[in-house]
Short mmCIF file of C-alpha atoms in Angstrom, two decimals:
data_model
loop_
_atom_site.label_atom_id
_atom_site.label_comp_id
_atom_site.label_asym_id
_atom_site.label_seq_id
_atom_site.Cartn_x
_atom_site.Cartn_y
_atom_site.Cartn_z
CA MET A 1 160.77 270.76 49.29
CA ASN A 2 158.68 268.06 50.96
CA LEU A 3 156.06 265.91 49.22
CA ALA A 4 153.13 268.04 50.40
CA ASP A 5 154.74 271.20 49.00
CA PHE A 6 155.54 269.37 45.79
CA LEU A 7 151.96 268.12 45.38
CA SER A 8 150.54 271.52 46.18
CA LEU A 9 152.85 273.02 43.54
CA PHE A 10 151.43 270.66 40.90
CA SER A 11 147.90 271.47 42.01
CA LEU A 12 148.44 275.00 40.72
CA PRO A 13 146.77 275.52 37.32
CA PHE A 14 149.85 277.11 35.70
CA MET A 15 151.99 274.09 36.70
CA GLN A 16 149.38 271.68 35.33
CA ARG A 17 149.24 273.64 32.09
CA ALA A 18 153.04 273.66 31.89
CA ALA A 19 153.27 269.89 32.51
CA LEU A 20 150.60 269.16 29.89
CA GLY A 21 152.31 271.59 27.52
CA GLY A 22 155.62 269.82 28.08
CA VAL A 23 154.07 266.46 27.26
CA LEU A 24 152.32 267.73 24.11
CA LEU A 25 155.44 269.53 22.88
CA GLY A 26 157.48 266.41 23.64
CA ILE A 27 155.16 264.18 21.58
CA LEU A 28 155.05 266.63 18.67
CA GLY A 29 158.81 267.19 18.78
CA GLY A 30 159.43 263.43 18.88
CA ILE A 31 157.20 262.69 15.87
CA LEU A 32 158.25 265.58 13.64
CA GLY A 33 161.86 265.39 14.83
CA SER A 34 161.98 261.76 13.64
CA PHE A 35 161.35 262.86 10.07
CA LEU A 36 163.57 265.91 10.56
CA ILE A 37 166.67 263.88 11.39
CA LEU A 38 166.03 261.18 8.78
CA ARG A 39 165.59 263.86 6.09
CA ARG A 40 168.84 265.46 7.30
CA LEU A 41 167.10 268.70 8.15
CA SER A 42 168.39 269.09 11.72
CA LEU A 43 169.99 272.41 10.83
CA PHE A 44 166.66 273.53 9.36
CA GLY A 45 165.00 273.39 12.79
CA ASP A 46 167.81 275.47 14.23
CA THR A 47 167.59 278.03 11.42
CA VAL A 48 163.82 278.48 11.70
CA GLY A 49 164.15 278.61 15.49
CA HIS A 50 166.73 281.38 15.38
CA SER A 51 164.82 283.28 12.71
CA ALA A 52 161.98 283.57 15.23
CA MET A 53 163.84 286.51 16.74
CA LEU A 54 163.01 288.49 13.60
CA GLY A 55 159.37 287.35 13.91
CA VAL A 56 159.15 288.55 17.49
CA VAL A 57 160.76 291.89 16.63
CA LEU A 58 158.33 292.33 13.72
CA ALA A 59 155.38 291.59 16.00
CA ALA A 60 156.64 294.19 18.49
CA LEU A 61 157.38 296.82 15.82
CA LEU A 62 154.02 296.38 14.11
CA GLU A 63 152.18 295.86 17.41
CA LEU A 64 150.69 292.54 16.28
CA PRO A 65 149.67 289.60 18.51
CA SER A 66 152.91 287.75 19.24
CA THR A 67 151.73 284.10 19.02
CA TRP A 68 149.98 284.43 15.67
CA THR A 69 152.72 286.63 14.21
CA LEU A 70 155.37 284.13 15.30
CA ILE A 71 153.41 281.23 13.78
CA GLY A 72 152.85 283.13 10.52
CA PHE A 73 156.47 284.21 10.38
CA THR A 74 158.02 280.79 11.03
CA VAL A 75 155.72 279.16 8.44
CA ALA A 76 156.55 281.80 5.81
CA PHE A 77 160.26 281.68 6.65
CA GLY A 78 160.37 277.85 6.61
CA LEU A 79 158.60 277.63 3.25
CA GLY A 80 160.83 280.39 1.86
CA VAL A 81 163.97 278.55 2.91
CA ILE A 82 162.80 275.24 1.39
CA TYR A 83 161.83 277.08 -1.81
CA LEU A 84 165.34 278.56 -1.99
CA ILE A 85 166.92 275.15 -1.39
CA ASP A 86 164.79 273.69 -4.20
CA ARG A 87 165.45 276.52 -6.63
CA THR A 88 169.17 277.13 -6.23
CA ASP A 89 172.10 274.89 -7.00
CA LEU A 90 173.65 275.71 -3.64
CA GLY A 91 173.83 273.05 -0.95
CA SER A 92 171.08 273.12 1.66
CA ASP A 93 173.57 273.89 4.45
CA THR A 94 174.71 276.98 2.54
CA VAL A 95 171.15 278.25 2.05
CA LEU A 96 170.33 277.56 5.71
CA CYS A 97 173.44 279.44 6.85
CA ILE A 98 172.59 282.45 4.65
CA SER A 99 168.98 282.48 5.91
CA LEU A 100 170.08 282.16 9.53
CA SER A 101 172.59 285.01 9.31
CA GLY A 102 170.21 287.22 7.36
CA SER A 103 167.30 286.78 9.76
CA ILE A 104 169.45 287.38 12.85
CA ALA A 105 171.02 290.49 11.28
CA LEU A 106 167.57 291.89 10.43
CA GLY A 107 166.21 290.91 13.84
CA THR A 108 169.08 292.63 15.66
CA ILE A 109 168.69 295.82 13.63
CA GLY A 110 164.91 295.76 14.18
CA PHE A 111 165.52 295.21 17.89
CA SER A 112 167.59 298.41 18.08
CA TYR A 113 164.60 300.37 16.74
CA LEU A 114 162.29 299.21 19.52
CA LYS A 115 161.51 301.76 22.18
CA GLY A 116 160.69 301.20 25.82
CA TYR A 117 161.10 298.00 27.88
CA ARG A 118 162.61 295.17 25.86
CA GLY A 119 162.93 292.48 28.51
CA ASN A 120 160.00 290.48 27.09
CA LEU A 121 161.85 290.11 23.84
CA LEU A 122 164.91 288.77 25.57
CA SER A 123 162.74 286.10 27.20
CA ILE A 124 162.25 284.61 23.71
CA LEU A 125 165.84 283.39 23.94
CA PHE A 126 165.01 281.14 26.90
CA GLY A 127 161.20 280.88 26.77
CA ASP A 128 158.91 280.25 29.71
CA ILE A 129 156.93 277.03 29.82
CA LEU A 130 155.18 278.19 33.00
CA ALA A 131 153.54 280.95 30.93
CA ILE A 132 151.73 278.44 28.67
CA SER A 133 148.13 279.56 28.35
CA ASN A 134 144.93 277.65 27.66
CA THR A 135 145.05 279.02 24.10
CA ASP A 136 148.54 277.56 23.66
CA LEU A 137 147.29 274.19 24.91
CA ILE A 138 144.34 274.23 22.53
CA LEU A 139 146.70 275.09 19.66
CA LEU A 140 149.04 272.28 20.66
CA LEU A 141 146.18 269.77 20.84
CA LEU A 142 144.92 270.86 17.43
CA LEU A 143 148.41 270.62 15.98
CA LEU A 144 148.90 267.15 17.45
CA GLY A 145 145.52 266.06 16.03
CA VAL A 146 146.43 267.32 12.55
CA THR A 147 149.88 265.71 12.76
CA LEU A 148 148.46 262.32 13.76
CA ALA A 149 145.79 262.49 11.04
CA TRP A 150 148.50 263.38 8.51
CA LEU A 151 150.53 260.37 9.61
CA ILE A 152 147.60 257.93 9.56
CA ILE A 153 146.68 258.98 6.04
CA SER A 154 150.15 259.15 4.54
CA LEU A 155 152.66 257.22 6.66
CA PRO A 156 153.88 254.83 3.91
CA GLU A 157 154.28 257.77 1.54
CA GLN A 158 156.18 259.76 4.17
CA ILE A 159 158.54 256.85 4.82
CA LEU A 160 159.10 256.26 1.10
CA LEU A 161 159.89 259.88 0.30
CA THR A 162 162.18 260.05 3.33
CA LEU A 163 164.02 256.96 2.11
CA ASN A 164 164.21 257.74 -1.62
CA SER A 165 162.33 260.57 -3.30
CA ASP A 166 162.72 259.11 -6.81
CA LEU A 167 161.00 255.86 -5.76
CA ALA A 168 158.23 257.95 -4.20
CA LEU A 169 157.80 260.08 -7.34
CA VAL A 170 157.61 257.03 -9.59
CA LYS A 171 154.96 255.59 -7.29
CA GLY A 172 152.94 258.78 -7.77
CA VAL A 173 153.50 260.22 -4.29
CA PRO A 174 152.99 264.01 -4.30
CA VAL A 175 156.47 264.55 -2.90
CA ARG A 176 156.54 268.34 -3.10
CA SER A 177 153.13 268.81 -1.38
CA HIS A 178 154.13 266.39 1.38
CA ARG A 179 157.45 268.16 1.93
CA TYR A 180 155.85 271.59 2.12
CA PHE A 181 153.08 270.41 4.44
CA PHE A 182 155.69 268.85 6.72
CA ILE A 183 157.53 272.18 6.81
CA VAL A 184 154.30 273.95 7.79
CA LEU A 185 153.69 271.51 10.66
CA LEU A 186 157.30 271.79 11.75
CA ALA A 187 157.33 275.58 11.63
CA ILE A 188 154.15 275.84 13.75
CA THR A 189 155.62 273.35 16.25
CA ILE A 190 158.83 275.38 16.42
CA ALA A 191 156.85 278.61 16.98
CA LEU A 192 154.90 277.07 19.87
CA THR A 193 157.97 275.35 21.32
CA ILE A 194 159.93 278.60 21.29
CA ARG A 195 157.37 280.20 23.59
CA ALA A 196 158.00 277.39 26.05
CA VAL A 197 161.75 276.73 25.85
CA GLY A 198 163.17 279.60 23.82
CA ILE A 199 165.11 279.96 20.61
CA LEU A 200 168.28 278.47 22.03
CA LEU A 201 166.79 275.14 23.11
CA VAL A 202 164.03 274.57 20.55
CA ASN A 203 166.07 272.24 18.38
CA GLY A 204 166.78 269.96 21.34
CA PHE A 205 163.06 269.17 21.53
CA LEU A 206 163.11 268.12 17.90
CA VAL A 207 166.41 266.31 17.59
CA ILE A 208 167.28 264.64 20.92
CA PRO A 209 164.27 262.32 21.47
CA ALA A 210 164.34 261.23 17.82
CA ALA A 211 168.11 260.63 17.95
CA SER A 212 167.70 258.48 21.09
CA ALA A 213 164.90 256.46 19.50
CA ARG A 214 166.94 255.95 16.37
CA LEU A 215 169.67 254.28 18.35
CA ILE A 216 167.37 251.62 19.76
CA CYS A 217 164.69 250.99 17.13
CA GLN A 218 164.81 248.68 14.13
CA GLN A 219 161.34 249.37 12.72
CA PHE A 220 159.77 252.63 11.65
CA VAL A 221 156.51 252.77 13.59
CA PRO A 222 158.15 251.76 16.89
CA PHE A 223 160.80 254.40 16.14
CA LEU A 224 158.13 257.11 15.83
CA ALA A 225 156.31 255.88 18.95
CA THR A 226 159.54 255.69 20.97
CA ALA A 227 160.61 259.21 19.92
CA ALA A 228 157.17 260.56 20.90
CA GLY A 229 157.28 258.57 24.17
CA ILE A 230 160.75 259.86 25.08
CA GLY A 231 159.59 263.41 24.27
CA ALA A 232 156.49 263.07 26.49
CA LEU A 233 158.36 261.39 29.35
CA SER A 234 161.09 264.03 29.25
CA GLY A 235 158.38 266.70 29.44
CA VAL A 236 156.92 265.19 32.62
CA MET A 237 160.27 264.35 34.23
CA GLY A 238 161.74 267.75 33.40
CA MET A 239 158.77 269.51 34.98
CA VAL A 240 158.93 267.31 38.08
CA ILE A 241 162.68 267.93 38.50
CA SER A 242 162.32 271.65 37.90
CA GLY A 243 159.48 271.79 40.46
CA ALA A 244 161.33 269.66 43.03
CA ILE A 245 164.64 271.50 43.02
CA ASN A 246 163.52 274.84 41.67
CA LEU A 247 165.30 274.83 38.30
CA PRO A 248 164.21 276.59 35.08
CA SER A 249 161.62 274.27 33.44
CA GLY A 250 162.56 274.39 29.72
CA PRO A 251 166.27 273.69 30.28
CA SER A 252 165.35 270.95 32.80
CA ILE A 253 163.30 269.15 30.13
CA VAL A 254 166.11 269.42 27.59
CA LEU A 255 168.63 268.14 30.18
CA VAL A 256 166.42 265.11 30.85
CA GLN A 257 166.35 264.49 27.07
CA LEU A 258 170.12 264.84 26.93
CA PHE A 259 170.79 262.43 29.82
CA GLY A 260 168.32 260.00 28.28
CA PHE A 261 170.22 260.18 25.00
CA LEU A 262 173.58 259.63 26.72
CA ALA A 263 172.20 256.64 28.63
CA VAL A 264 170.82 255.09 25.44
CA ALA A 265 174.07 255.76 23.55
CA LEU A 266 176.14 254.12 26.31
CA TRP A 267 173.75 251.18 26.53
CA CYS A 268 173.92 250.67 22.76
CA ARG A 269 177.72 250.81 22.83
CA GLN A 270 177.86 248.16 25.50
CA GLY A 271 175.28 246.04 23.70
CA MET B 1 137.29 239.85 -47.51
CA PRO B 2 140.15 241.98 -46.29
CA GLN B 3 141.72 240.55 -43.15
CA LYS B 4 141.98 242.66 -40.02
CA LEU B 5 145.56 243.49 -39.14
CA SER B 6 146.36 243.18 -35.43
CA ILE B 7 148.13 246.33 -34.19
CA PRO B 8 150.67 245.53 -31.49
CA GLN B 9 149.97 247.22 -28.15
CA PHE B 10 153.27 248.78 -27.28
CA VAL B 11 154.17 249.13 -23.63
CA VAL B 12 156.33 252.19 -24.23
CA THR B 13 156.28 254.42 -27.29
CA VAL B 14 158.88 257.18 -27.48
CA ASN B 15 158.61 259.59 -30.41
CA ASN B 16 161.24 262.21 -31.27
CA LEU B 17 162.15 262.76 -27.65
CA SER B 18 164.64 265.47 -26.76
CA VAL B 19 165.66 266.35 -23.21
CA MET B 20 167.72 269.32 -22.02
CA ARG B 21 169.78 269.23 -18.83
CA GLY B 22 170.37 272.93 -18.30
CA GLU B 23 171.91 274.21 -21.55
CA TYR B 24 173.04 270.72 -22.54
CA LEU B 25 171.06 268.56 -24.95
CA ALA B 26 171.21 265.23 -23.09
CA VAL B 27 168.84 263.25 -25.33
CA ASP B 28 168.51 264.20 -28.97
CA ASN B 29 165.47 263.21 -31.01
CA VAL B 30 165.18 259.59 -29.83
CA SER B 31 162.38 257.28 -30.92
CA PHE B 32 161.71 253.64 -30.08
CA LYS B 33 158.96 251.24 -29.04
CA LEU B 34 158.85 248.38 -26.56
CA LEU B 35 156.71 245.32 -27.15
CA PRO B 36 155.08 243.54 -24.18
CA GLY B 37 157.17 240.88 -22.51
CA THR B 38 160.45 242.03 -24.01
CA HIS B 39 163.69 242.83 -22.20
CA THR B 40 165.51 245.84 -23.62
CA ALA B 41 168.86 247.25 -22.54
CA ILE B 42 170.04 250.78 -23.15
CA ILE B 43 173.81 250.90 -23.52
CA GLY B 44 176.24 253.71 -24.23
CA PRO B 45 179.23 255.56 -22.81
CA ASN B 46 179.08 257.72 -19.67
CA GLY B 47 177.17 260.95 -20.29
CA ALA B 48 175.26 259.39 -23.21
CA GLY B 49 171.89 260.34 -21.70
CA LYS B 50 170.84 256.81 -20.69
CA SER B 51 169.68 257.66 -17.17
CA THR B 52 168.13 260.91 -18.41
CA LEU B 53 166.13 258.98 -21.01
CA ILE B 54 164.86 256.54 -18.39
CA LYS B 55 164.03 259.28 -15.92
CA THR B 56 162.10 261.17 -18.59
CA ILE B 57 160.05 258.07 -19.37
CA LEU B 58 159.31 257.78 -15.63
CA GLY B 59 158.28 261.43 -15.41
CA LEU B 60 161.20 262.37 -13.12
CA VAL B 61 162.70 264.69 -15.74
CA GLN B 62 160.77 267.02 -18.02
CA ALA B 63 161.00 266.41 -21.78
CA HIS B 64 162.01 269.35 -23.97
CA SER B 65 160.10 268.04 -26.98
CA GLY B 66 158.66 264.80 -28.30
CA GLU B 67 156.14 262.33 -26.95
CA ILE B 68 156.11 259.42 -24.51
CA LYS B 69 153.18 257.05 -24.46
CA LEU B 70 152.80 254.33 -21.84
CA PHE B 71 150.66 251.23 -22.43
CA ASN B 72 148.86 253.05 -25.27
CA ALA B 73 146.47 254.15 -22.55
CA SER B 74 144.48 257.28 -22.08
CA LYS B 75 144.59 256.95 -18.28
CA PRO B 76 146.31 259.76 -16.39
CA PHE B 77 150.05 259.22 -15.98
CA LYS B 78 149.66 259.13 -12.20
CA LYS B 79 147.43 256.04 -12.41
CA LEU B 80 149.71 254.36 -14.92
CA LYS B 81 152.61 254.77 -12.49
CA GLN B 82 151.11 252.02 -10.34
CA GLU B 83 151.94 249.59 -13.13
CA ILE B 84 155.59 250.60 -13.32
CA GLY B 85 158.30 249.19 -11.09
CA TYR B 86 161.54 251.14 -10.76
CA ILE B 87 164.93 250.23 -9.37
CA PRO B 88 167.19 253.28 -9.19
CA GLN B 89 170.93 253.40 -9.79
CA LYS B 90 171.70 254.96 -6.45
CA PHE B 91 169.83 253.80 -3.41
CA SER B 92 171.80 255.43 -0.66
CA PHE B 93 170.52 255.89 2.87
CA GLU B 94 172.03 256.04 6.31
CA ARG B 95 172.83 252.58 7.66
CA THR B 96 170.91 253.32 10.86
CA PHE B 97 167.66 254.14 9.00
CA PRO B 98 165.05 252.42 11.21
CA LEU B 99 163.38 250.24 8.59
CA THR B 100 163.27 246.48 8.21
CA VAL B 101 163.27 244.52 4.99
CA SER B 102 159.55 243.67 5.41
CA GLU B 103 158.68 247.30 5.96
CA LEU B 104 160.58 248.38 2.85
CA VAL B 105 158.85 245.76 0.71
CA GLY B 106 155.51 246.82 2.22
CA LEU B 107 156.07 250.38 1.00
CA GLY B 108 155.43 249.03 -2.49
CA LEU B 109 151.80 248.27 -1.63
CA ASN B 110 149.24 250.52 -3.29
CA HIS B 111 146.60 252.66 -1.53
CA GLN B 112 143.96 249.94 -1.49
CA GLN B 113 146.32 247.26 -0.24
CA TRP B 114 147.54 249.53 2.55
CA TRP B 115 144.14 249.22 4.23
CA TYR B 116 144.18 245.41 4.07
CA SER B 117 144.44 243.52 7.37
CA SER B 118 147.95 243.12 8.76
CA LYS B 119 147.75 239.37 8.12
CA ARG B 120 146.88 239.82 4.46
CA LYS B 121 149.59 242.44 3.98
CA LYS B 122 152.12 240.14 5.62
CA GLU B 123 151.13 237.33 3.25
CA ILE B 124 151.73 239.55 0.23
CA ILE B 125 155.09 240.74 1.56
CA ASP B 126 156.21 237.23 2.53
CA ARG B 127 155.29 235.93 -0.91
CA ALA B 128 157.35 238.70 -2.56
CA LEU B 129 160.33 237.96 -0.31
CA GLU B 130 160.01 234.28 -1.10
CA GLN B 131 160.22 235.04 -4.80
CA VAL B 132 163.52 236.86 -4.35
CA HIS B 133 164.79 234.18 -1.93
CA LEU B 134 165.23 236.54 1.00
CA THR B 135 162.61 235.27 3.43
CA LYS B 136 165.16 234.91 6.23
CA GLN B 137 166.09 238.58 6.02
CA ALA B 138 162.51 239.80 6.60
CA LYS B 139 163.17 241.21 10.06
CA GLN B 140 166.65 242.49 9.30
CA LYS B 141 167.35 246.23 9.24
CA ILE B 142 167.87 247.40 5.64
CA GLY B 143 171.22 248.96 6.59
CA THR B 144 172.66 245.49 7.22
CA LEU B 145 172.04 244.19 3.69
CA SER B 146 174.70 243.74 1.02
CA GLY B 147 174.40 245.64 -2.27
CA GLY B 148 173.11 242.55 -4.09
CA GLU B 149 170.56 241.74 -1.38
CA LEU B 150 169.31 245.31 -1.40
CA LYS B 151 168.65 245.17 -5.14
CA ARG B 152 166.73 241.91 -4.66
CA ILE B 153 164.69 243.56 -1.92
CA LEU B 154 163.83 246.34 -4.36
CA LEU B 155 162.67 243.64 -6.77
CA ALA B 156 160.44 242.31 -3.98
CA TYR B 157 159.17 245.90 -3.50
CA CYS B 158 158.12 245.82 -7.17
CA LEU B 159 156.52 242.38 -6.76
CA VAL B 160 153.86 243.30 -4.18
CA VAL B 161 151.80 245.00 -6.90
CA PRO B 162 151.17 243.58 -10.39
CA ARG B 163 153.45 245.51 -12.77
CA ARG B 164 153.58 245.64 -16.52
CA LEU B 165 156.81 247.55 -16.91
CA LEU B 166 160.00 247.31 -14.90
CA VAL B 167 162.61 250.04 -15.31
CA LEU B 168 166.12 249.51 -13.97
CA ASP B 169 168.73 252.24 -13.99
CA GLU B 170 172.08 250.47 -13.73
CA ALA B 171 170.56 248.35 -11.00
CA LEU B 172 173.72 246.29 -10.73
CA ALA B 173 176.10 249.19 -10.11
CA GLY B 174 178.09 248.48 -6.96
CA VAL B 175 177.13 244.80 -6.90
CA ASP B 176 179.89 242.17 -7.11
CA ALA B 177 180.13 239.75 -10.05
CA THR B 178 178.39 236.89 -8.23
CA GLY B 179 175.62 239.20 -7.06
CA GLU B 180 175.22 240.47 -10.63
CA MET B 181 174.78 236.96 -12.02
CA GLU B 182 172.33 235.98 -9.30
CA PHE B 183 170.29 239.12 -9.80
CA ALA B 184 170.23 238.84 -13.60
CA ALA B 185 169.11 235.19 -13.45
CA LEU B 186 166.45 236.00 -10.86
CA LEU B 187 165.21 238.95 -12.91
CA ASN B 188 164.97 236.76 -15.97
CA ASN B 189 162.96 234.11 -14.11
CA LEU B 190 160.58 236.68 -12.68
CA LYS B 191 160.19 238.31 -16.10
CA GLN B 192 159.04 234.99 -17.55
CA GLU B 193 156.73 234.34 -14.61
CA HIS B 194 155.06 237.77 -14.57
CA ASN B 195 155.39 238.61 -18.27
CA TRP B 196 157.12 241.87 -17.42
CA THR B 197 158.43 244.24 -20.02
CA ILE B 198 161.87 245.33 -18.85
CA LEU B 199 163.79 248.44 -19.82
CA GLU B 200 167.20 248.74 -18.22
CA VAL B 201 170.36 250.74 -18.44
CA SER B 202 173.30 248.37 -18.38
CA HIS B 203 177.06 248.43 -18.74
CA ASP B 204 177.43 244.66 -18.70
CA LEU B 205 177.42 243.55 -22.31
CA ASP B 206 177.75 239.86 -21.42
CA LEU B 207 174.54 239.96 -19.42
CA VAL B 208 172.86 242.05 -22.11
CA SER B 209 173.77 239.45 -24.73
CA LYS B 210 172.56 236.64 -22.51
CA TYR B 211 169.23 237.96 -21.27
CA CYS B 212 168.03 240.86 -23.44
CA ASP B 213 165.82 240.62 -26.51
CA SER B 214 166.85 243.99 -27.85
CA VAL B 215 169.47 246.68 -27.35
CA ILE B 216 169.27 250.43 -27.77
CA CYS B 217 172.68 252.02 -28.31
CA LEU B 218 172.60 255.61 -27.22
CA ASN B 219 175.03 258.47 -27.32
CA ARG B 220 172.60 261.33 -26.89
CA ARG B 221 171.18 260.21 -30.25
CA LEU B 222 169.95 256.70 -30.93
CA LEU B 223 172.85 255.04 -32.77
CA TYR B 224 171.69 251.45 -33.18
CA GLN B 225 168.73 249.35 -32.21
CA GLY B 226 168.06 245.65 -32.61
CA SER B 227 168.80 242.23 -31.19
CA PRO B 228 172.06 241.83 -29.20
CA SER B 229 173.57 239.60 -31.89
CA THR B 230 173.06 242.16 -34.65
CA THR B 231 173.73 245.26 -32.54
CA LEU B 232 176.69 244.36 -30.36
CA THR B 233 179.15 243.90 -33.20
CA SER B 234 182.78 244.96 -32.91
CA GLU B 235 182.23 247.66 -35.49
CA ASN B 236 179.25 249.11 -33.65
CA LEU B 237 180.97 248.94 -30.26
CA LEU B 238 183.96 250.77 -31.69
CA HIS B 239 181.61 253.48 -32.93
CA ILE B 240 179.70 253.67 -29.63
CA TYR B 241 182.56 253.56 -27.14
CA GLY B 242 185.53 254.52 -29.30
CA SER B 243 187.19 251.24 -28.31
CA LEU B 244 186.77 247.57 -29.02
CA VAL B 245 186.94 246.76 -25.32
CA SER B 246 183.49 246.76 -23.77
CA PRO B 247 183.12 248.88 -20.60
CA THR B 248 182.27 245.91 -18.40
CA CYS B 249 182.83 242.54 -19.90
CA HIS B 250 182.82 239.79 -17.33
CA HIS B 251 183.35 236.22 -18.33
CA HIS B 252 180.55 234.61 -16.45
CA GLU B 253 180.22 230.93 -15.86
CA PRO B 254 177.44 229.20 -17.78
CA SER B 255 174.10 230.13 -16.32
CA ARG B 256 173.72 228.20 -13.09
CA LEU B 257 171.63 229.27 -10.18
CA PRO B 258 173.04 229.10 -6.66
CA GLU B 259 171.79 226.30 -4.46
CA SER B 260 169.46 228.56 -2.54
CA PHE B 261 167.46 229.23 -5.71
#
């Protein structure tokens, strides 16, 4: 592909939407993923991501709009899982494993009841960032706005409860409300990311940029900014690479994140 | 003319407090009061309910029955919390947590202070770090600190806001003997300077004897209460611990601050 072809490809509206979507998802994933890994909830993102299969099957069975059903389902599922973790004496990994298995079992059974063409449902495994619509972009922008506002208002409280929840409680921080609101933001982000990169890669968007930033940052705010920056840059670079050599877009973005992480890890080892 | 009697304003008043941990009665009908500016230690064997008692006072654990009153105030508990400093027993985090010493101390700032200019916030944080003699560590990542330094940083976290009550839950657990002495001496100096009331769980009877004004001996029930000299007798210790040997009894050098102090 020569430069003219490449530029004409990015002049297409669907490619522009996909690139912008990749950047927005990268920023959101970087910010929320930072808290996700520090709160040791990496497996939570994976569990909610995989449970989305049940959400998609439910939307198809009940003939409901897929985006809104997926958002509603992931939020309800995420809150339900956190509630179970809070209310049982089992370890969080055990509860997450039970929830993951249960949702996939139900999703698979539900899938077998679907009639007609089921190829669209299989696409949820790998997603399609090129199919990002204007509505998706508006939702992503709104979500990013709410996330940034949430951070501006409560950043010290978020850091404190991430570091030590008892210190936060004694200070009067509404720890439970903050935790549940974070789960809501995370679940909506996961739902929107799944449409772009699929169930199998969604956790990469959340974990890899934050993990890279964690290796190089000493302070919290630069850590958040670096994670968001890596997420956004990976979005752009992944789209450019996928456009230039005709590779699937979602996996290209995740591969850029992965190579970025490996480079940072090697650099830190040498340093 | 009858003279008016001055009623002491207690910092903490605990009346007939009982706390359940599951089916287990962890604290049984405990009552005591703390006067302003006093340093009180809660001692007792493992499983005596010391941490549970402290956590109930802080609102981290629900009381089964009884009453806790802070500062004799009618303000909501949430507002009163701003006046309480807390240093937990366990302060574990991953060593790579991206937070510097200054940032951790800054987390102690209250809502109003958070909107101060960066310069003003830095001044408050620097002043707190100066008071715990850790100015040089300001830009260090918290994961690189020793146990003793970390506890001093938590003291600095408490110092950025005026506090009336400081609660320490075995704050010196995991700190070496030198670190313990340094911390105890520093705490005592700061207590005098800020007129703090201190309530702490401790296993170190030497330090309790040296720095505390009163001792609460707990084994689910309140066994003894009074000054260290009258409470920490061999007879009482035998009753509390079932042995004459104290759980942690270091023989510290006479109180002498390190050169950096």
